[in-house]
C-alpha cells in the first residue's frame, strides 16, 4: 500500500495551487487510486473520503473506475479546491464528487454518514 506524506503547511496561494497542479503526479496518483479502488471493489457502492485532495486528481481517477461510488474530497487550501472543482466539472463528475474545505487534522468536526473507504 502506498504511503502518502502530507505537506507541512497549506498551499493556499493561487500560484502554489497552479504550480502543484502542473506537476506530474500521474504515477503516484494512479497507484494511490488503484489501492483505493481495490479496497472499494469489495462492496458494490459506498462513500470514499480523500483527505488532502488537492486539485482532485485522485477522486477523478477513482470516480472514472467506480461510477457507483460517491467521493468526498477535503482540503484546507481553497485555491487547490477551486482548481479541483474546475477539474471535476471538466470531467463531468459533479454528481459523484463533492469537494469541501476542511482541515484534515480536525476531521472529527466533519461527519460523513456511511463512510466506506
CSV table of C-alpha atoms in Angstrom, one decimal:
chain,number,residue,atom,x,y,z
A,1,UNK,CA,0.0,0.0,0.0
A,2,UNK,CA,1.3,3.4,-1.0
A,3,UNK,CA,2.2,5.8,1.9
A,4,UNK,CA,1.3,9.5,1.5
A,5,UNK,CA,3.4,12.1,3.3
A,6,UNK,CA,1.3,15.3,3.9
A,7,UNK,CA,2.8,18.7,3.3
A,8,UNK,CA,3.7,20.5,6.5
A,9,UNK,CA,1.6,23.6,5.6
A,10,UNK,CA,-1.4,24.6,3.5
A,11,UNK,CA,-0.5,25.5,-0.1
A,12,UNK,CA,-3.3,28.1,-0.5
A,13,UNK,CA,-1.9,30.8,-2.7
A,14,UNK,CA,-3.2,30.6,-6.3
A,15,UNK,CA,0.4,30.4,-7.6
A,16,UNK,CA,1.2,27.4,-5.3
A,17,UNK,CA,-2.0,25.7,-6.4
A,18,UNK,CA,-1.3,26.2,-10.1
A,19,UNK,CA,2.3,25.0,-9.6
A,20,UNK,CA,1.2,21.9,-7.7
A,21,UNK,CA,-1.4,21.1,-10.4
A,22,UNK,CA,1.1,21.4,-13.2
A,23,UNK,CA,3.4,18.8,-11.6
A,24,UNK,CA,3.3,15.3,-13.0
A,25,UNK,CA,2.0,13.1,-10.2
A,26,UNK,CA,0.4,10.6,-12.6
A,27,UNK,CA,2.4,7.6,-11.4
A,28,UNK,CA,1.8,8.2,-7.6
A,29,UNK,CA,-1.8,9.3,-8.1
A,30,UNK,CA,-2.6,6.2,-10.2
A,31,UNK,CA,-1.0,3.9,-7.6
A,32,UNK,CA,-2.9,5.5,-4.8
A,33,UNK,CA,-6.2,5.4,-6.8
A,34,UNK,CA,-5.7,1.8,-7.6
A,35,UNK,CA,-5.1,0.9,-4.0
A,36,UNK,CA,-8.4,2.7,-3.0
A,37,UNK,CA,-10.2,1.0,-5.9
A,38,UNK,CA,-9.0,-2.4,-4.8
A,39,UNK,CA,-10.5,-1.8,-1.4
A,40,UNK,CA,-13.7,-0.3,-2.6
A,41,UNK,CA,-14.4,-3.1,-5.1
A,42,UNK,CA,-15.2,-5.3,-2.2
A,43,UNK,CA,-18.5,-3.6,-2.0
A,44,UNK,CA,-21.0,-2.6,-4.7
A,45,UNK,CA,-21.2,1.1,-3.6
A,46,UNK,CA,-20.4,3.4,-0.9
A,47,UNK,CA,-18.5,6.6,0.1
A,48,UNK,CA,-14.8,7.3,-0.2
A,49,UNK,CA,-13.1,10.1,1.6
A,50,UNK,CA,-9.9,11.7,0.1
A,51,UNK,CA,-8.3,13.7,2.9
A,52,UNK,CA,-5.9,16.3,1.4
A,53,UNK,CA,-7.5,16.0,-2.0
A,54,UNK,CA,-5.6,18.9,-3.5
A,55,UNK,CA,-6.7,19.5,-7.1
A,56,UNK,CA,-9.0,16.4,-7.1
A,57,UNK,CA,-6.9,14.3,-9.5
A,58,UNK,CA,-7.2,11.2,-7.3
A,59,UNK,CA,-11.0,11.4,-6.8
A,60,UNK,CA,-11.5,11.8,-10.5
A,61,UNK,CA,-9.3,8.8,-11.3
A,62,UNK,CA,-11.4,6.7,-8.8
A,63,UNK,CA,-14.7,8.1,-10.0
A,64,UNK,CA,-14.0,7.1,-13.5
A,65,UNK,CA,-13.5,3.4,-12.5
A,66,UNK,CA,-16.2,3.3,-9.8
A,67,UNK,CA,-19.1,5.2,-11.1
A,68,UNK,CA,-21.5,3.9,-8.5
A,69,UNK,CA,-19.4,5.3,-5.6
A,70,UNK,CA,-19.6,8.8,-4.1
A,71,UNK,CA,-16.4,10.6,-3.3
A,72,UNK,CA,-15.8,13.4,-0.9
A,73,UNK,CA,-12.5,15.2,-1.2
A,74,UNK,CA,-11.4,17.5,1.6
A,75,UNK,CA,-8.6,20.0,1.7
A,76,UNK,CA,-7.8,23.2,3.7
A,77,UNK,CA,-6.4,25.0,0.7
A,78,UNK,CA,-9.2,27.0,-1.1
A,79,UNK,CA,-7.1,27.6,-4.1
A,80,UNK,CA,-6.5,23.9,-4.6
A,81,UNK,CA,-10.2,23.2,-4.3
A,82,UNK,CA,-11.0,25.9,-6.9
A,83,UNK,CA,-8.8,24.1,-9.4
A,84,UNK,CA,-10.2,20.8,-8.2
A,85,UNK,CA,-13.7,22.0,-8.8
A,86,UNK,CA,-12.8,23.0,-12.3
A,87,UNK,CA,-11.3,19.6,-13.0
A,88,UNK,CA,-14.4,17.8,-11.6
A,89,UNK,CA,-16.6,19.9,-13.8
A,90,UNK,CA,-14.4,19.3,-16.9
A,91,UNK,CA,-14.7,15.6,-16.2
A,92,UNK,CA,-18.5,15.8,-15.8
A,93,UNK,CA,-18.3,14.2,-12.3
A,94,UNK,CA,-20.1,16.9,-10.2
A,95,UNK,CA,-22.8,14.4,-9.2
A,96,UNK,CA,-20.2,11.9,-8.0
A,97,UNK,CA,-17.5,14.1,-6.4
A,98,UNK,CA,-18.1,16.6,-3.6
A,99,UNK,CA,-15.2,18.9,-2.6
A,100,UNK,CA,-15.2,20.5,0.8
A,101,UNK,CA,-12.8,23.0,2.6
A,102,UNK,CA,-12.0,21.1,5.8
A,103,UNK,CA,-8.8,20.8,7.9
A,104,UNK,CA,-7.9,17.0,7.8
A,105,UNK,CA,-6.5,17.5,11.3
A,106,UNK,CA,-9.9,18.5,12.5
A,107,UNK,CA,-11.9,15.8,10.8
A,108,UNK,CA,-13.9,15.0,13.8
A,109,UNK,CA,-15.9,18.1,13.0
A,110,UNK,CA,-16.6,16.8,9.5
A,111,UNK,CA,-19.1,13.9,9.8
A,112,UNK,CA,-19.8,11.6,7.0
A,113,UNK,CA,-22.6,9.1,7.3
A,114,UNK,CA,-21.9,5.7,5.9
A,115,UNK,CA,-18.2,6.3,5.1
A,116,UNK,CA,-16.8,3.2,3.5
A,117,UNK,CA,-13.2,3.9,2.4
